[in-house]
Amino acid sequence: MGNCCSGSAKCANASTPLESKVTTTTRSSTSTTMSGSNNDKDPDDGVRSSSNKLDEGSTTTPASLRSLKSFSMSDLRAATKNFGSNSYLGEGGFGCVYKGWIDEATLAPTKAGVGRMVAIKKLKKESFQGHKEWLAEVTYLGQLHHPNLVKLVGYCSDSDHNKLLVYDYMLRGSLENHLFLRRATQPLTWPTRVAVAADVARGMAFLHAQGVIFRDLKSSNVLLDAGYRARLSDFGLARSGPTGDRSHVSTRVVGTRGYAAPEYVATGHLSVKSDVYSFGVVLLELMTGRRALDGSSVTLVEWARPRLGDRRKVIISRIMDTRLGGQYSKKQAQEMAALALRCLHNDPKNRPAMEEDVLPQLEQLVQHNNNKFSSCSSSSMSSSTPPPVHVHTPSSSSSEQRRRHYNKSSRG
Ligand SMILES: Nc1ncnc2c1ncn2[C@@H]1O[C@H](COP(=O)(O)OP(=O)(O)OP(=O)(O)O)[C@@H](O)[C@H]1O
Ligand SMILES: [Mg+2]
């Protein structure tokens, strides 16, 4: 038998709209998932849409499934050594994730070490909400393809109500692990952090251009490939944005505490600017190496805002991740801090747009770092240090390691 998913689940609780907003602490670590209700909640939240570029109409067999491989449960058992503990990668709100192997051409299961590596997410069976999120994931990822979105290879949905998702394997695991599982990885360098921020912004800009709101942007949903290129994962809570002149859609409150925009939590009014707020939180995490929520009563945003509020008084080194060892451009850090503050503006109208505003700014920083790196390496070969080699340890190392780190952190 493989691992059983014993941790608390986002989906189990999220399926029950609550009387008052908020909720359910779902895991021992950072992710506290919210599920609330508001007066004009959307019963088909996430999957249904009236008019959109995407095919979201059907709740049974969306057209998106046609572009994906349909795996049987026995295929996936074979690909993961029966979901054995050696294949276990981690656990999220919807279930456990396992490493597996499939043939490059036929996508049939292969022996470990042969063919293409995949990550297989196995949804907890008992959850109705999990089914909706599974469907949202195949609906969106079956149709949306972009270098900064995780690639969905296929799915399994059988008569025994097994629901699984098969993704391209992302060798370096989640950004969350790199930032917060301190003993497991070497710290990400400053240029890598800037590049990751730009990749995430590119993925978000693409989604917004398609009329899609991601709704669960956080560092655990940013996955890194072998070259530290970032892709967004987890589209279970994604939904269509407003159409026409409307500024927002009204919806149930779901997402993750510490990342969700305040107006969305308060009113259920969701817009692309809700994603921009969450992006601001991820920027702060990249800069500070601190979690959006660390168990203290103060969120990262509440901690950082007064420290960044008045540019004249900001001593940027006071907020920066000590794991950077001072190896960052102060000017870039100031720029990133100013951008984060704009993203975190309380009024969504005053937050910048991903495509027109956030992305160009970050791409400029990346460009600058690349130019610097290439001029350094052409003038002195010895200065061209390769990026550090990070080992992707199972994230669920997780509960134990995360809990330990969690206890240590403070918002001093
Ligand atoms: N495509 C993938 N490649 C490699 N590892 C992955 C992949 N997808 C998920 N993982 C690993 O599995 C872990 C659990 O992922 P999952 O998305 O289920 O949970 P989460 O993001 O931590 O929480 P949530 O359910 O709130 O999104 C991740 O942290 C990551 O380490
Ligand atoms: Mg996730």
XYZ file of N, CA and C in Angstrom, residues 153-378:
678
model
N -0.577 16.316 -18.407
C -0.407 15.288 -19.434
C -1.718 14.505 -19.601
N -2.378 14.209 -18.500
C -3.603 13.417 -18.594
C -4.291 13.299 -17.258
N -5.242 12.433 -17.201
C -6.088 12.300 -16.017
C -6.579 10.859 -15.902
N -7.125 10.550 -14.745
C -7.794 9.257 -14.569
C -9.113 9.540 -13.855
N -10.172 8.993 -14.373
C -11.486 9.116 -13.733
C -12.197 7.808 -14.026
N -12.357 6.964 -13.012
C -12.924 5.645 -13.307
C -14.221 5.393 -12.550
N -14.782 4.229 -12.787
C -16.100 3.955 -12.217
C -16.039 3.784 -10.699
N -14.833 3.594 -10.165
C -14.694 3.520 -8.701
C -14.516 4.900 -8.072
N -14.747 5.924 -8.862
C -14.624 7.312 -8.400
C -13.189 7.706 -8.060
N -12.218 7.000 -8.626
C -10.841 7.465 -8.479
C -10.662 8.665 -9.404
N -10.037 9.709 -8.867
C -9.781 10.910 -9.670
C -8.318 11.283 -9.494
N -7.588 11.275 -10.617
C -6.167 11.612 -10.536
C -5.805 12.564 -11.667
N -4.689 13.254 -11.476
C -4.180 14.180 -12.490
C -2.708 13.862 -12.708
N -2.286 13.885 -13.963
C -0.898 13.533 -14.283
C -0.226 14.743 -14.932
N 0.815 15.251 -14.289
C 1.501 16.459 -14.757
C 2.933 16.140 -15.165
N 3.514 17.034 -15.965
C 4.961 16.981 -16.158
C 5.630 17.157 -14.805
N 6.689 16.435 -14.608
C 7.399 16.512 -13.327
C 8.256 17.775 -13.287
N 8.160 18.499 -12.200
C 8.954 19.723 -12.045
C 10.079 19.421 -11.048
N 11.264 19.296 -11.600
C 12.383 18.717 -10.862
C 12.721 19.407 -9.540
N 12.592 20.719 -9.496
C 13.015 21.433 -8.268
C 11.888 21.620 -7.259
N 10.701 21.086 -7.561
C 9.612 21.177 -6.585
C 9.073 22.595 -6.434
N 8.452 22.841 -5.300
C 7.738 24.123 -5.163
C 8.646 25.241 -4.651
N 8.284 26.450 -5.026
C 8.988 27.638 -4.527
C 8.904 27.686 -3.004
N 7.768 27.275 -2.480
C 7.590 27.256 -1.023
C 8.710 26.465 -0.358
N 8.994 25.274 -0.886
C 10.043 24.455 -0.285
C 11.393 25.171 -0.330
N 11.676 25.832 -1.449
C 12.975 26.509 -1.567
C 13.102 27.684 -0.618
N 11.989 28.369 -0.402
C 12.077 29.544 0.467
C 12.047 29.185 1.943
N 11.307 28.124 2.280
C 11.037 27.910 3.710
C 11.555 26.609 4.312
N 11.866 25.622 3.487
C 12.431 24.389 4.070
C 13.940 24.559 4.103
N 14.368 25.264 5.107
C 15.721 25.788 5.068
C 16.802 24.727 5.000
N 16.580 23.642 5.703
C 17.653 22.651 5.725
C 17.720 21.830 4.439
N 16.602 21.826 3.700
C 16.524 20.937 2.543
C 17.197 21.499 1.298
N 17.279 22.790 1.184
C 17.782 23.365 -0.069
C 18.756 24.500 0.202
N 19.571 24.768 -0.820
C 20.398 25.966 -0.733
C 19.503 27.158 -1.037
N 19.848 28.321 -0.507
C 18.988 29.477 -0.779
C 18.990 29.851 -2.257
N 17.855 30.282 -2.746
C 17.787 30.791 -4.115
C 18.545 32.114 -4.170
N 19.289 32.319 -5.245
C 20.028 33.580 -5.388
C 19.050 34.708 -5.738
N 19.525 35.938 -5.606
C 18.666 37.081 -5.928
C 18.235 37.065 -7.400
N 19.176 36.891 -8.368
C 18.717 36.881 -9.773
C 17.695 35.776 -10.046
N 17.836 34.627 -9.372
C 16.837 33.562 -9.561
C 15.496 34.007 -9.011
N 15.489 34.676 -7.871
C 14.216 35.142 -7.275
C 13.527 36.142 -8.215
N 14.330 37.038 -8.802
C 13.745 38.025 -9.721
C 13.173 37.301 -10.945
N 13.919 36.316 -11.457
C 13.461 35.576 -12.643
C 12.184 34.779 -12.334
N 12.122 34.213 -11.140
C 10.915 33.469 -10.742
C 9.723 34.435 -10.688
N 9.937 35.613 -10.102
C 8.847 36.610 -10.024
C 8.366 36.961 -11.434
N 9.306 37.128 -12.365
C 8.913 37.480 -13.742
C 8.166 36.327 -14.399
N 8.597 35.087 -14.152
C 7.887 33.935 -14.722
C 6.450 33.861 -14.201
N 6.310 34.065 -12.899
C 4.966 34.007 -12.308
C 4.102 35.133 -12.906
N 4.688 36.315 -13.031
C 3.932 37.447 -13.605
C 3.528 37.133 -15.049
N 4.408 36.475 -15.787
C 4.105 36.124 -17.190
C 2.943 35.133 -17.242
N 2.991 34.132 -16.369
C 1.902 33.151 -16.318
C 0.583 33.824 -15.955
N 0.633 34.721 -14.967
C -0.594 35.412 -14.534
C -1.117 36.334 -15.638
N -0.190 37.035 -16.305
C -0.611 37.949 -17.391
C -1.316 37.149 -18.479
N -0.790 35.974 -18.778
C -1.421 35.120 -19.797
C -2.835 34.728 -19.353
N -2.974 34.290 -18.115
C -4.296 33.888 -17.615
C -5.286 35.051 -17.684
N -4.824 36.217 -17.240
C -5.728 37.372 -17.228
C -6.142 37.736 -18.651
N -5.218 37.594 -19.592
C -5.564 37.890 -20.995
C -6.610 36.901 -21.518
N -6.649 35.702 -20.928
C -7.660 34.711 -21.334
C -8.959 34.872 -20.544
N -9.009 35.855 -19.680
C -10.217 36.070 -18.876
C -10.320 35.118 -17.700
N -9.175 34.614 -17.243
C -9.197 33.639 -16.142
C -8.564 34.254 -14.889
N -9.234 34.075 -13.759
C -8.667 34.492 -12.465
C -8.159 33.228 -11.778
N -6.923 33.251 -11.342
C -6.280 32.042 -10.798
C -6.807 31.718 -9.390
N -6.917 32.686 -8.571
C -7.534 32.632 -7.245
C -6.775 31.879 -6.167
N -5.665 31.235 -6.481
C -4.939 30.565 -5.397
C -3.435 30.708 -5.587
N -3.024 31.945 -5.934
C -1.591 32.156 -6.120
C -0.895 32.180 -4.761
N 0.127 31.321 -4.641
C 0.928 31.235 -3.412
C 2.199 30.479 -3.774
N 3.181 30.549 -2.895
C 4.478 29.973 -3.282
C 4.419 28.454 -3.436
N 3.452 27.781 -2.788
C 3.387 26.327 -2.968
C 2.788 25.963 -4.322
N 2.135 26.922 -4.976
C 1.582 26.657 -6.307
C 2.485 27.175 -7.420
N 3.712 27.502 -7.067
C 4.715 27.869 -8.070
C 5.744 26.743 -8.080
N 5.861 26.061 -9.201
C 6.789 24.925 -9.291
C 7.972 25.299 -10.174
N 9.124 24.728 -9.848
C 10.359 25.094 -10.555
C 10.902 23.893 -11.327
N 11.315 24.138 -12.572
C 11.887 23.037 -13.359
C 13.396 22.961 -13.121
N 14.057 22.106 -13.892
C 15.488 21.877 -13.675
C 16.293 23.170 -13.759
N 15.887 24.086 -14.642
C 16.625 25.343 -14.810
C 16.035 26.484 -14.004
N 15.218 26.175 -13.003
C 14.581 27.168 -12.129
C 13.600 28.073 -12.862
N 13.080 27.597 -13.988
C 11.991 28.343 -14.614
C 10.704 27.985 -13.866
N 9.883 28.999 -13.618
C 8.704 28.764 -12.772
C 7.436 28.563 -13.594
N 6.589 27.691 -13.108
C 5.269 27.458 -13.716
C 4.212 27.475 -12.616
N 3.050 27.993 -12.970
C 1.923 27.993 -12.022
C 1.250 26.639 -12.037
N 0.874 26.162 -10.876
C 0.153 24.895 -10.820
C -1.088 25.070 -9.951
N -2.007 24.133 -10.048
C -3.241 24.100 -9.244
C -4.305 25.067 -9.740
N -5.097 24.593 -10.658
C -6.156 25.419 -11.236
C -7.529 25.054 -10.680
N -7.526 24.315 -9.574
C -8.786 23.846 -9.006
C -9.720 24.976 -8.595
N -9.151 26.119 -8.226
C -10.005 27.232 -7.786
C -10.124 28.313 -8.858
N -9.496 28.090 -10.014
C -9.541 29.114 -11.067
C -10.977 29.298 -11.540
N -11.262 30.482 -12.016
C -12.601 30.697 -12.584
C -12.574 31.858 -13.579
N -13.645 31.960 -14.340
C -13.727 33.023 -15.335
C -13.893 34.364 -14.656
N -13.244 35.356 -15.239
C -13.374 36.709 -14.711
C -14.650 37.361 -15.218
N -14.847 38.628 -14.828
C -16.060 39.332 -15.256
C -16.043 39.606 -16.755
N -17.214 39.727 -17.324
C -17.293 40.072 -18.744
C -17.931 41.456 -18.877
N -17.806 42.008 -20.055
C -18.396 43.326 -20.327
C -17.791 44.389 -19.434
N -18.664 45.241 -18.906
C -18.176 46.363 -18.095
C -18.003 46.013 -16.627
N -18.318 44.794 -16.281
C -18.281 44.454 -14.859
C -16.838 44.406 -14.350
N -16.679 44.877 -13.118
C -15.315 44.923 -12.586
C -14.966 43.647 -11.824
N -15.999 42.890 -11.435
C -15.712 41.707 -10.611
C -16.815 40.683 -10.797
N -16.567 39.476 -10.326
C -17.624 38.478 -10.207
C -17.854 38.244 -8.715
N -19.071 37.883 -8.369
C -19.371 37.608 -6.964
C -19.321 36.111 -6.750
N -18.627 35.699 -5.748
C -18.367 34.276 -5.603
C -18.127 33.889 -4.156
N -18.241 32.619 -3.920
C -17.872 32.096 -2.616
C -16.426 32.467 -2.310
N -16.107 32.631 -1.040
C -14.736 32.982 -0.695
C -13.920 31.707 -0.487
N -13.035 31.455 -1.417
C -12.101 30.337 -1.245
C -10.707 30.850 -1.580
N -9.715 30.134 -1.138
C -8.347 30.597 -1.388
C -7.506 30.286 -0.174
N -6.448 31.014 0.009
C -5.573 30.713 1.135
C -5.322 31.963 1.958
N -5.535 31.830 3.225
C -5.303 32.941 4.150
C -3.885 33.468 4.014
N -3.763 34.766 4.156
C -2.433 35.366 4.064
C -2.139 35.802 2.638
N -2.804 35.182 1.657
C -2.587 35.523 0.249
C -3.813 36.200 -0.373
N -5.002 35.911 0.180
C -6.231 36.389 -0.459
C -6.411 37.888 -0.230
N -6.915 38.565 -1.254
C -7.088 40.019 -1.178
C -8.177 40.368 -0.162
N -7.973 41.452 0.606
C -8.919 41.782 1.683
C -10.344 42.027 1.194
N -10.501 42.694 0.042
C -11.872 42.991 -0.420
C -12.570 41.716 -0.863
N -11.808 40.756 -1.346
C -12.406 39.478 -1.754
C -12.876 38.706 -0.518
N -12.037 38.684 0.500
C -12.408 37.990 1.738
C -13.637 38.657 2.370
N -13.678 39.992 2.300
C -14.772 40.707 2.961
C -16.088 40.633 2.192
N -16.017 40.632 0.849
C -17.264 40.776 0.073
C -17.515 39.637 -0.901
N -16.512 38.824 -1.186
C -16.666 37.791 -2.215
C -16.534 38.358 -3.622
N -16.189 39.655 -3.723
C -16.017 40.268 -5.046
C -14.629 39.918 -5.579
N -14.627 39.164 -6.657
C -13.364 38.648 -7.195
C -13.052 39.309 -8.535
N -11.794 39.759 -8.680
C -11.382 40.358 -9.958
C -9.941 39.945 -10.222
N -9.425 40.277 -11.401
C -8.019 39.960 -11.655
C -7.117 40.642 -10.625
N -7.613 41.746 -10.065
C -6.804 42.470 -9.084
C -6.680 41.698 -7.764
N -7.566 40.711 -7.575
C -7.395 39.847 -6.389
C -6.123 39.020 -6.569
N -5.901 38.543 -7.796
C -4.663 37.811 -8.086
C -3.433 38.702 -7.909
N -3.592 39.981 -8.303
C -2.439 40.898 -8.210
C -2.031 41.052 -6.737
N -3.027 41.098 -5.857
C -2.715 41.187 -4.422
C -1.901 39.965 -3.995
N -2.380 38.772 -4.372
C -1.662 37.545 -3.973
C -0.244 37.553 -4.538
N -0.109 38.096 -5.745
C 1.225 38.195 -6.335
C 2.125 39.088 -5.472
N 1.560 40.174 -4.946
C 2.327 41.058 -4.059
C 2.829 40.298 -2.839
N 1.989 39.383 -2.324
C 2.406 38.597 -1.150
C 3.570 37.675 -1.538
N 3.480 37.063 -2.724
C 4.576 36.179 -3.168
C 5.872 36.990 -3.346
N 5.739 38.219 -3.854
C 6.940 39.078 -3.961
C 7.571 39.292 -2.585
N 6.724 39.556 -1.604
C 7.261 39.758 -0.241
C 7.950 38.490 0.263
N 7.366 37.332 -0.038
C 7.979 36.072 0.404
C 9.351 35.892 -0.256
N 9.424 36.233 -1.549
C 10.702 36.101 -2.261
C 11.759 37.022 -1.666
N 11.342 38.207 -1.261
C 12.302 39.174 -0.735
C 12.733 38.838 0.685
N 11.731 38.477 1.494
C 12.009 38.370 2.928
C 12.343 36.952 3.399
N 11.947 35.948 2.603
C 12.117 34.562 3.056
C 11.189 34.242 4.213
N 10.156 35.053 4.382
C 9.166 34.821 5.442
C 7.850 34.376 4.835
N 7.165 33.530 5.587
C 5.892 33.006 5.102
C 4.770 34.036 5.184
N 3.812 33.896 4.264
C 2.640 34.780 4.274
C 1.946 34.746 5.629
N 1.922 33.567 6.221
C 1.373 33.375 7.573
C 2.321 32.446 8.288
N 2.765 32.838 9.457
C 3.718 31.939 10.121
C 3.222 31.470 11.476
N 1.955 31.693 11.730
C 1.421 31.222 13.006
C 1.314 32.329 14.028
N 2.007 33.436 13.798
C 1.836 34.559 14.717
C 0.564 35.297 14.306
N 0.179 36.277 15.105
C -1.089 36.947 14.798
C -0.918 37.970 13.675
N 0.307 38.204 13.280
C 0.572 39.233 12.272
C 0.891 38.566 10.940
N 0.222 39.003 9.879
C 0.536 38.427 8.564
C 1.802 39.087 8.020
N 2.350 38.468 6.988
C 3.555 39.036 6.363
C 3.272 40.447 5.849
N 2.096 40.629 5.263
C 1.757 41.958 4.724
C 1.727 42.981 5.860
N 1.092 42.613 6.973
C 1.013 43.552 8.109
C 2.400 43.854 8.662
N 3.255 42.845 8.626
C 4.626 43.026 9.132
C 5.434 43.923 8.195
N 5.278 43.684 6.896
C 6.149 44.372 5.929
C 5.695 45.791 5.615
N 4.391 46.014 5.604
C 3.871 47.304 5.133
C 4.481 48.509 5.860
N 4.451 48.538 7.181
C 5.031 49.721 7.832
C 6.532 49.853 7.596
N 7.183 48.737 7.365
C 8.637 48.786 7.138
C 8.967 49.288 5.740
N 7.996 49.198 4.827
C 8.251 49.615 3.450
C 7.509 50.889 3.087
N 6.649 51.336 4.014
C 5.713 52.407 3.693
C 6.357 53.703 3.253
N 7.303 54.179 3.999
C 7.908 55.464 3.681
C 9.271 55.228 3.063
N 9.350 55.468 1.743
C 10.580 55.120 1.002
C 11.819 55.799 1.582
N 11.630 57.020 2.125
C 12.813 57.722 2.625
C 13.423 57.015 3.831
N 12.554 56.341 4.574
C 13.064 55.737 5.811
C 13.416 54.258 5.646
N 13.093 53.701 4.480
C 13.264 52.265 4.330
C 14.738 51.873 4.361
N 15.035 50.968 5.272
C 16.374 50.378 5.233
C 16.131 48.960 4.759
N 16.330 48.764 3.462
C 15.856 47.553 2.823
C 16.455 46.296 3.452
N 17.698 46.414 3.917
C 18.360 45.228 4.460
C 17.622 44.663 5.678
N 16.812 45.501 6.318
C 16.080 45.029 7.514
C 14.981 44.035 7.192
N 14.530 44.071 5.950
C 13.442 43.139 5.631
C 13.918 41.973 4.760
N 15.131 42.073 4.220
C 15.552 41.069 3.246
C 15.914 39.742 3.906
N 15.720 38.669 3.149
C 16.018 37.314 3.610
C 17.502 37.223 3.983
N 17.760 36.824 5.206
C 19.162 36.749 5.643
C 19.906 35.649 4.885
N 19.144 34.701 4.311
C 19.809 33.630 3.546
C 20.450 34.163 2.266
N 20.094 35.372 1.859
C 20.752 35.955 0.686
C 22.178 36.394 1.034
N 22.471 36.451 2.290
C 23.819 36.846 2.724
C 24.222 38.209 2.177
N 23.257 39.078 2.004
C 23.568 40.426 1.501
C 23.864 40.468 0.006
N 23.757 39.327 -0.674
C 24.095 39.273 -2.102
C 22.897 39.622 -2.966
N 22.556 40.903 -2.989
C 21.478 41.356 -3.868
C 21.705 42.824 -4.174
N 21.080 43.268 -5.261
C 21.186 44.679 -5.611
C 20.172 45.456 -4.761
N 20.690 46.420 -4.026
C 19.828 47.207 -3.154
C 18.782 47.966 -3.976
N 19.231 48.437 -5.127
C 18.321 49.202 -5.988
C 17.182 48.302 -6.473
N 17.539 47.086 -6.879
C 16.500 46.165 -7.350
C 15.550 45.797 -6.215
N 16.118 45.607 -5.035
C 15.278 45.249 -3.891
C 14.298 46.381 -3.586
N 14.782 47.620 -3.676
C 13.890 48.782 -3.449
C 12.776 48.787 -4.483
N 13.147 48.510 -5.727
C 12.141 48.519 -6.802
C 11.102 47.430 -6.583
N 11.592 46.258 -6.200
C 10.690 45.126 -5.974
C 9.760 45.447 -4.802
N 10.306 46.080 -3.766
C 9.485 46.431 -2.591
C 8.404 47.421 -2.995
N 8.773 48.403 -3.816
C 7.784 49.402 -4.244
C 6.700 48.722 -5.083
N 7.109 47.771 -5.919
C 6.137 47.052 -6.752
C 5.200 46.220 -5.873
N 5.787 45.549 -4.882
C 4.969 44.730 -3.973
C 3.923 45.607 -3.288
N 4.348 46.780 -2.820
C 3.403 47.669 -2.134
C 2.256 48.086 -3.032
N 2.580 48.336 -4.309
C 1.503 48.722 -5.254
C 0.537 47.552 -5.438
N 1.086 46.343 -5.550
C 0.223 45.164 -5.725
C -0.677 44.959 -4.508
N -0.179 45.389 -3.349
C -0.902 45.142 -2.095
C -1.815 46.310 -1.704
N -1.985 47.242 -2.601
C -2.838 48.400 -2.304
C -4.220 47.912 -1.868
N -4.767 48.572 -0.858
C -6.072 48.125 -0.355
C -7.191 48.285 -1.368
N -7.091 49.311 -2.192
C -8.113 49.509 -3.220
C -7.677 48.775 -4.493
N -8.450 47.759 -4.917
C -8.017 46.976 -6.084
C -7.794 47.832 -7.331
N -8.530 48.940 -7.429
C -8.381 49.794 -8.633
C -6.982 50.389 -8.707
N -6.360 50.548 -7.566
C -5.019 51.152 -7.558
C -3.899 50.126 -7.697
N -4.256 48.863 -7.802
C -3.205 47.850 -8.019
C -2.816 47.825 -9.502
N -1.558 47.540 -9.793
C -1.132 47.540 -11.205
C -1.685 46.334 -11.966
N -1.710 46.451 -13.297
C -2.133 45.320 -14.135
C -0.910 44.439 -14.410
N -1.127 43.145 -14.486
C -0.015 42.206 -14.672
C 0.728 42.469 -15.986
N -0.022 42.475 -17.071
C 0.624 42.526 -18.380
C 1.268 43.885 -18.661
N 0.507 44.955 -18.381
C 0.980 46.280 -18.804
C 1.996 46.867 -17.837
N 1.940 46.464 -16.597
C 2.683 47.188 -15.584
C 3.693 46.304 -14.839
N 3.190 45.222 -14.237
C 4.055 44.393 -13.386
C 5.110 43.669 -14.225
N 4.655 43.001 -15.282
C 5.575 42.173 -16.066
C 6.718 42.981 -16.697
N 6.424 44.113 -17.377
C 7.542 44.865 -17.973
C 8.583 45.279 -16.942
N 8.110 45.655 -15.746
C 9.055 46.096 -14.715
C 9.986 44.953 -14.300
N 9.404 43.781 -14.118
C 10.216 42.639 -13.683
C 11.119 42.157 -14.821
N 10.599 42.218 -16.050
C 11.434 41.778 -17.179
C 12.656 42.671 -17.330
N 12.479 43.938 -17.010
C 13.618 44.856 -17.067
C 14.697 44.444 -16.058
N 14.255 44.073 -14.866
C 15.220 43.641 -13.841
C 15.936 42.362 -14.296
N 15.157 41.431 -14.877
C 15.760 40.168 -15.342
C 16.790 40.477 -16.424
N 16.396 41.342 -17.349
C 17.290 41.706 -18.452
C 18.586 42.290 -17.903
N 18.439 43.160 -16.941
C 19.611 43.802 -16.344
C 20.532 42.754 -15.716
N 19.926 41.813 -14.998
C 20.730 40.761 -14.353
C 21.413 39.873 -15.388
N 20.699 39.572 -16.482
C 21.298 38.733 -17.531
C 22.475 39.438 -18.182
N 22.284 40.741 -18.453
C 23.377 41.499 -19.075
C 24.594 41.519 -18.173
N 24.330 41.712 -16.901
C 25.413 41.786 -15.933
C 26.163 40.458 -15.895
N 25.341 39.367 -15.892
C 25.938 38.037 -15.813
C 26.779 37.770 -17.057
N 26.255 38.146 -18.260
C 27.016 37.810 -19.455
C 28.255 38.683 -19.574
N 28.159 39.947 -19.089
C 29.381 40.755 -19.174
C 30.410 40.263 -18.162
N 29.939 39.795 -17.008
C 30.875 39.232 -16.010
C 31.551 38.001 -16.592
N 30.740 37.120 -17.205
C 31.329 35.848 -17.635
C 32.219 36.041 -18.849
N 31.971 37.107 -19.678
C 32.883 37.279 -20.795
C 34.180 37.938 -20.354
